[in-house]
JSON list of C-alpha atoms and ligand atoms in Angstrom, two decimals:
[
{"chain": "X", "resi": 1, "resn": "MET", "atom": "CA", "xyz": [0.02, -0.02, 0.22]},
{"chain": "X", "resi": 2, "resn": "GLU", "atom": "CA", "xyz": [1.39, 3.39, -1.02]},
{"chain": "X", "resi": 3, "resn": "LEU", "atom": "CA", "xyz": [0.72, 5.31, 2.07]},
{"chain": "X", "resi": 4, "resn": "ASP", "atom": "CA", "xyz": [2.71, 8.26, 0.76]},
{"chain": "X", "resi": 5, "resn": "TYR", "atom": "CA", "xyz": [0.60, 8.40, -2.09]},
{"chain": "X", "resi": 6, "resn": "PHE", "atom": "CA", "xyz": [-2.74, 8.58, -0.37]},
{"chain": "X", "resi": 7, "resn": "LYS", "atom": "CA", "xyz": [-1.25, 11.18, 2.18]},
{"chain": "X", "resi": 8, "resn": "LYS", "atom": "CA", "xyz": [-0.45, 13.35, -0.78]},
{"chain": "X", "resi": 9, "resn": "LYS", "atom": "CA", "xyz": [-3.74, 12.75, -2.36]},
{"chain": "X", "resi": 10, "resn": "LEU", "atom": "CA", "xyz": [-5.62, 13.48, 0.89]},
{"chain": "X", "resi": 11, "resn": "LYS", "atom": "CA", "xyz": [-3.54, 16.45, 1.86]},
{"chain": "X", "resi": 12, "resn": "GLU", "atom": "CA", "xyz": [-4.42, 17.87, -1.32]},
{"chain": "X", "resi": 13, "resn": "GLU", "atom": "CA", "xyz": [-8.04, 17.13, -1.20]},
{"chain": "X", "resi": 14, "resn": "LYS", "atom": "CA", "xyz": [-7.91, 18.89, 2.17]},
{"chain": "X", "resi": 15, "resn": "GLU", "atom": "CA", "xyz": [-6.70, 21.95, 1.13]},
{"chain": "X", "resi": 16, "resn": "ARG", "atom": "CA", "xyz": [-8.82, 22.02, -1.91]},
{"chain": "X", "resi": 17, "resn": "LEU", "atom": "CA", "xyz": [-11.74, 21.50, 0.36]},
{"chain": "X", "resi": 18, "resn": "GLU", "atom": "CA", "xyz": [-10.70, 24.41, 2.85]},
{"chain": "X", "resi": 19, "resn": "VAL", "atom": "CA", "xyz": [-10.11, 26.81, -0.04]},
{"chain": "X", "resi": 20, "resn": "GLU", "atom": "CA", "xyz": [-13.97, 26.22, -1.02]},
{"chain": "X", "resi": 21, "resn": "LEU", "atom": "CA", "xyz": [-14.87, 26.35, 2.67]},
{"chain": "X", "resi": 22, "resn": "SER", "atom": "CA", "xyz": [-13.20, 29.50, 3.14]},
{"chain": "X", "resi": 23, "resn": "GLN", "atom": "CA", "xyz": [-15.81, 30.97, 0.41]},
{"chain": "X", "resi": 24, "resn": "VAL", "atom": "CA", "xyz": [-18.70, 30.17, 2.31]},
{"chain": "X", "resi": 25, "resn": "ALA", "atom": "CA", "xyz": [-17.63, 29.77, 6.01]},
{"chain": "X", "resi": 26, "resn": "LYS", "atom": "CA", "xyz": [-15.03, 30.93, 8.77]},
{"chain": "X", "resi": 27, "resn": "ARG", "atom": "CA", "xyz": [-13.12, 28.60, 10.84]},
{"chain": "X", "resi": 28, "resn": "ASN", "atom": "CA", "xyz": [-14.49, 28.73, 14.69]},
{"chain": "X", "resi": 29, "resn": "PRO", "atom": "CA", "xyz": [-11.26, 30.36, 16.15]},
{"chain": "X", "resi": 30, "resn": "LYS", "atom": "CA", "xyz": [-11.98, 28.13, 19.46]},
{"chain": "X", "resi": 31, "resn": "ASN", "atom": "CA", "xyz": [-12.11, 24.78, 17.44]},
{"chain": "X", "resi": 32, "resn": "PRO", "atom": "CA", "xyz": [-10.39, 24.73, 14.36]},
{"chain": "X", "resi": 33, "resn": "SER", "atom": "CA", "xyz": [-12.19, 21.82, 12.77]},
{"chain": "X", "resi": 34, "resn": "ASP", "atom": "CA", "xyz": [-15.49, 23.60, 13.30]},
{"chain": "X", "resi": 35, "resn": "TRP", "atom": "CA", "xyz": [-16.64, 26.25, 10.50]},
{"chain": "X", "resi": 36, "resn": "GLU", "atom": "CA", "xyz": [-19.49, 28.50, 10.54]},
{"chain": "X", "resi": 37, "resn": "PRO", "atom": "CA", "xyz": [-21.34, 29.59, 7.63]},
{"chain": "X", "resi": 38, "resn": "ILE", "atom": "CA", "xyz": [-20.95, 33.48, 6.90]},
{"chain": "X", "resi": 39, "resn": "PRO", "atom": "CA", "xyz": [-23.63, 35.46, 5.03]},
{"chain": "X", "resi": 40, "resn": "ALA", "atom": "CA", "xyz": [-23.34, 36.30, 1.49]},
{"chain": "X", "resi": 41, "resn": "GLU", "atom": "CA", "xyz": [-23.30, 39.83, 1.77]},
{"chain": "X", "resi": 42, "resn": "ASP", "atom": "CA", "xyz": [-20.65, 40.07, 4.65]},
{"chain": "X", "resi": 43, "resn": "GLY", "atom": "CA", "xyz": [-21.12, 43.69, 5.69]},
{"chain": "X", "resi": 44, "resn": "THR", "atom": "CA", "xyz": [-20.00, 45.18, 2.61]},
{"chain": "X", "resi": 45, "resn": "ASP", "atom": "CA", "xyz": [-23.91, 46.52, 1.63]},
{"chain": "X", "resi": 46, "resn": "THR", "atom": "CA", "xyz": [-24.87, 49.14, 4.36]},
{"chain": "X", "resi": 47, "resn": "ARG", "atom": "CA", "xyz": [-28.25, 49.84, 2.76]},
{"chain": "X", "resi": 48, "resn": "ILE", "atom": "CA", "xyz": [-31.48, 48.32, 4.82]},
{"chain": "X", "resi": 49, "resn": "PRO", "atom": "CA", "xyz": [-32.70, 45.94, 2.48]},
{"chain": "X", "resi": 50, "resn": "ASP", "atom": "CA", "xyz": [-36.36, 45.30, 1.35]},
{"chain": "X", "resi": 51, "resn": "ALA", "atom": "CA", "xyz": [-38.56, 42.29, 2.45]},
{"chain": "X", "resi": 52, "resn": "ASN", "atom": "CA", "xyz": [-37.77, 40.52, -0.90]},
{"chain": "X", "resi": 53, "resn": "GLU", "atom": "CA", "xyz": [-34.09, 41.17, -0.55]},
{"chain": "X", "resi": 54, "resn": "LEU", "atom": "CA", "xyz": [-34.17, 39.68, 2.83]},
{"chain": "X", "resi": 55, "resn": "SER", "atom": "CA", "xyz": [-35.78, 36.71, 1.89]},
{"chain": "X", "resi": 56, "resn": "ASP", "atom": "CA", "xyz": [-33.38, 36.56, -1.18]},
{"chain": "X", "resi": 57, "resn": "ALA", "atom": "CA", "xyz": [-30.30, 36.84, 1.47]},
{"chain": "X", "resi": 58, "resn": "PHE", "atom": "CA", "xyz": [-32.18, 34.21, 3.69]},
{"chain": "X", "resi": 59, "resn": "GLU", "atom": "CA", "xyz": [-32.49, 31.79, 1.11]},
{"chain": "X", "resi": 60, "resn": "GLU", "atom": "CA", "xyz": [-28.77, 32.41, -0.02]},
{"chain": "X", "resi": 61, "resn": "PHE", "atom": "CA", "xyz": [-27.67, 32.14, 3.52]},
{"chain": "X", "resi": 62, "resn": "GLN", "atom": "CA", "xyz": [-29.71, 28.72, 3.55]},
{"chain": "X", "resi": 63, "resn": "ASN", "atom": "CA", "xyz": [-27.87, 27.47, 0.31]},
{"chain": "X", "resi": 64, "resn": "ARG", "atom": "CA", "xyz": [-24.41, 28.37, 1.62]},
{"chain": "X", "resi": 65, "resn": "SER", "atom": "CA", "xyz": [-25.24, 26.81, 5.21]},
{"chain": "X", "resi": 66, "resn": "SER", "atom": "CA", "xyz": [-25.63, 23.38, 3.40]},
{"chain": "X", "resi": 67, "resn": "VAL", "atom": "CA", "xyz": [-23.04, 23.49, 1.14]},
{"chain": "X", "resi": 68, "resn": "GLU", "atom": "CA", "xyz": [-20.94, 24.44, 4.16]},
{"chain": "X", "resi": 69, "resn": "VAL", "atom": "CA", "xyz": [-22.15, 21.37, 6.14]},
{"chain": "X", "resi": 70, "resn": "HIS", "atom": "CA", "xyz": [-21.45, 19.15, 3.15]},
{"chain": "X", "resi": 71, "resn": "LEU", "atom": "CA", "xyz": [-17.94, 20.49, 2.77]},
{"chain": "X", "resi": 72, "resn": "GLU", "atom": "CA", "xyz": [-17.09, 20.51, 6.54]},
{"chain": "X", "resi": 73, "resn": "GLU", "atom": "CA", "xyz": [-18.28, 16.75, 6.64]},
{"chain": "X", "resi": 74, "resn": "LYS", "atom": "CA", "xyz": [-15.89, 16.13, 3.61]},
{"chain": "X", "resi": 75, "resn": "VAL", "atom": "CA", "xyz": [-12.93, 17.91, 5.14]},
{"chain": "X", "resi": 76, "resn": "ASN", "atom": "CA", "xyz": [-13.68, 16.09, 8.54]},
{"chain": "X", "resi": 77, "resn": "GLU", "atom": "CA", "xyz": [-13.59, 12.63, 6.64]},
{"chain": "X", "resi": 78, "resn": "VAL", "atom": "CA", "xyz": [-10.01, 13.40, 5.02]},
{"chain": "X", "resi": 79, "resn": "ILE", "atom": "CA", "xyz": [-8.77, 14.64, 8.30]},
{"chain": "X", "resi": 80, "resn": "ALA", "atom": "CA", "xyz": [-9.61, 11.32, 9.87]},
{"chain": "X", "resi": 81, "resn": "ALA", "atom": "CA", "xyz": [-8.11, 9.58, 7.14]},
{"chain": "X", "resi": 82, "resn": "LEU", "atom": "CA", "xyz": [-5.17, 11.47, 7.55]},
{"chain": "X", "resi": 83, "resn": "LYS", "atom": "CA", "xyz": [-4.76, 10.61, 11.19]},
{"chain": "X", "resi": 84, "resn": "ARG", "atom": "CA", "xyz": [-5.64, 6.72, 10.24]},
{"chain": "X", "resi": 85, "resn": "ILE", "atom": "CA", "xyz": [-2.32, 7.14, 8.30]},
{"chain": "X", "resi": 86, "resn": "GLU", "atom": "CA", "xyz": [-0.47, 8.53, 11.06]},
{"chain": "X", "resi": 87, "resn": "LYS", "atom": "CA", "xyz": [-1.88, 5.63, 13.60]},
{"chain": "X", "resi": 88, "resn": "GLY", "atom": "CA", "xyz": [-1.38, 2.92, 10.62]},
{"chain": "X", "resi": 89, "resn": "THR", "atom": "CA", "xyz": [-4.89, 1.87, 10.58]},
{"chain": "X", "resi": 90, "resn": "PHE", "atom": "CA", "xyz": [-5.48, 3.49, 7.00]},
{"chain": "X", "resi": 91, "resn": "GLY", "atom": "CA", "xyz": [-7.01, 1.37, 4.44]},
{"chain": "X", "resi": 92, "resn": "ILE", "atom": "CA", "xyz": [-8.49, -1.08, 7.14]},
{"chain": "X", "resi": 93, "resn": "CYS", "atom": "CA", "xyz": [-12.18, -1.14, 7.58]},
{"chain": "X", "resi": 94, "resn": "ALA", "atom": "CA", "xyz": [-13.55, 0.48, 10.84]},
{"chain": "X", "resi": 95, "resn": "ALA", "atom": "CA", "xyz": [-16.45, -1.99, 10.83]},
{"chain": "X", "resi": 96, "resn": "CYS", "atom": "CA", "xyz": [-14.78, -5.51, 10.24]},
{"chain": "X", "resi": 97, "resn": "GLY", "atom": "CA", "xyz": [-11.03, -4.93, 10.32]},
{"chain": "X", "resi": 98, "resn": "GLU", "atom": "CA", "xyz": [-10.62, -6.31, 6.79]},
{"chain": "X", "resi": 99, "resn": "LYS", "atom": "CA", "xyz": [-8.41, -4.36, 4.26]},
{"chain": "X", "resi": 100, "resn": "ILE", "atom": "CA", "xyz": [-10.05, -1.88, 2.09]},
{"chain": "X", "resi": 101, "resn": "ASP", "atom": "CA", "xyz": [-9.79, -2.40, -1.53]},
{"chain": "X", "resi": 102, "resn": "GLU", "atom": "CA", "xyz": [-7.60, -0.18, -2.95]},
{"chain": "X", "resi": 103, "resn": "LYS", "atom": "CA", "xyz": [-9.54, 0.61, -5.93]},
{"chain": "X", "resi": 104, "resn": "ARG", "atom": "CA", "xyz": [-11.82, 1.91, -3.36]},
{"chain": "X", "resi": 105, "resn": "LEU", "atom": "CA", "xyz": [-9.39, 4.09, -1.61]},
{"chain": "X", "resi": 106, "resn": "GLU", "atom": "CA", "xyz": [-8.17, 5.15, -4.94]},
{"chain": "X", "resi": 107, "resn": "ALA", "atom": "CA", "xyz": [-11.55, 6.52, -5.94]},
{"chain": "X", "resi": 108, "resn": "ASN", "atom": "CA", "xyz": [-12.14, 7.75, -2.32]},
{"chain": "X", "resi": 109, "resn": "PRO", "atom": "CA", "xyz": [-8.63, 7.82, -0.20]},
{"chain": "X", "resi": 110, "resn": "SER", "atom": "CA", "xyz": [-11.00, 8.98, 2.80]},
{"chain": "X", "resi": 111, "resn": "SER", "atom": "CA", "xyz": [-13.21, 5.83, 2.94]},
{"chain": "X", "resi": 112, "resn": "ALA", "atom": "CA", "xyz": [-13.22, 4.33, 6.65]},
{"chain": "X", "resi": 113, "resn": "THR", "atom": "CA", "xyz": [-14.88, 1.31, 5.54]},
{"chain": "X", "resi": 114, "resn": "CYS", "atom": "CA", "xyz": [-14.96, -1.67, 2.88]},
{"chain": "X", "resi": 115, "resn": "VAL", "atom": "CA", "xyz": [-17.55, -1.95, 0.43]},
{"chain": "X", "resi": 116, "resn": "LYS", "atom": "CA", "xyz": [-19.76, -4.05, 2.57]},
{"chain": "X", "resi": 117, "resn": "HIS", "atom": "CA", "xyz": [-19.69, -1.77, 5.38]},
{"chain": "X", "resi": 118, "resn": "SER", "atom": "CA", "xyz": [-20.05, 1.57, 3.66]},
{"chain": "X", "resi": 119, "resn": "PRO", "atom": "CA", "xyz": [-22.69, 3.74, 4.98]},
{"chain": "X", "resi": 120, "resn": "ARG", "atom": "CA", "xyz": [-23.44, 5.01, 1.38]},
{"chain": "J", "resi": 1, "resn": "ZN", "atom": "ZN1", "xyz": [-15.86, -4.04, 6.34]}
]
């Protein structure tokens, strides 16, 4: 198993996700693995918005929030996989302890389980 190869892939993935996250969220200063969605306007617009604009902004904020939750989940999976590399448990199914198929890891290096125990 090419651990260095997967480590590099995971690090690249983590950086990519963090760039995406930083566009919709800011890191919680008290907890670096937690991200909070930021409002779309971000204080640049000082006019008082009308009701339509407010509901648009709210919808936009909700969209960004769901994107944020998804990205945060992904980035935490990647971080967990990097930790498994450090601990030497990378590529081992968290449910049954069998080796995870390398093709599966190639497709998604942050997989924590074998195909049989995949939650998805
Ligand atoms: Zn398994």
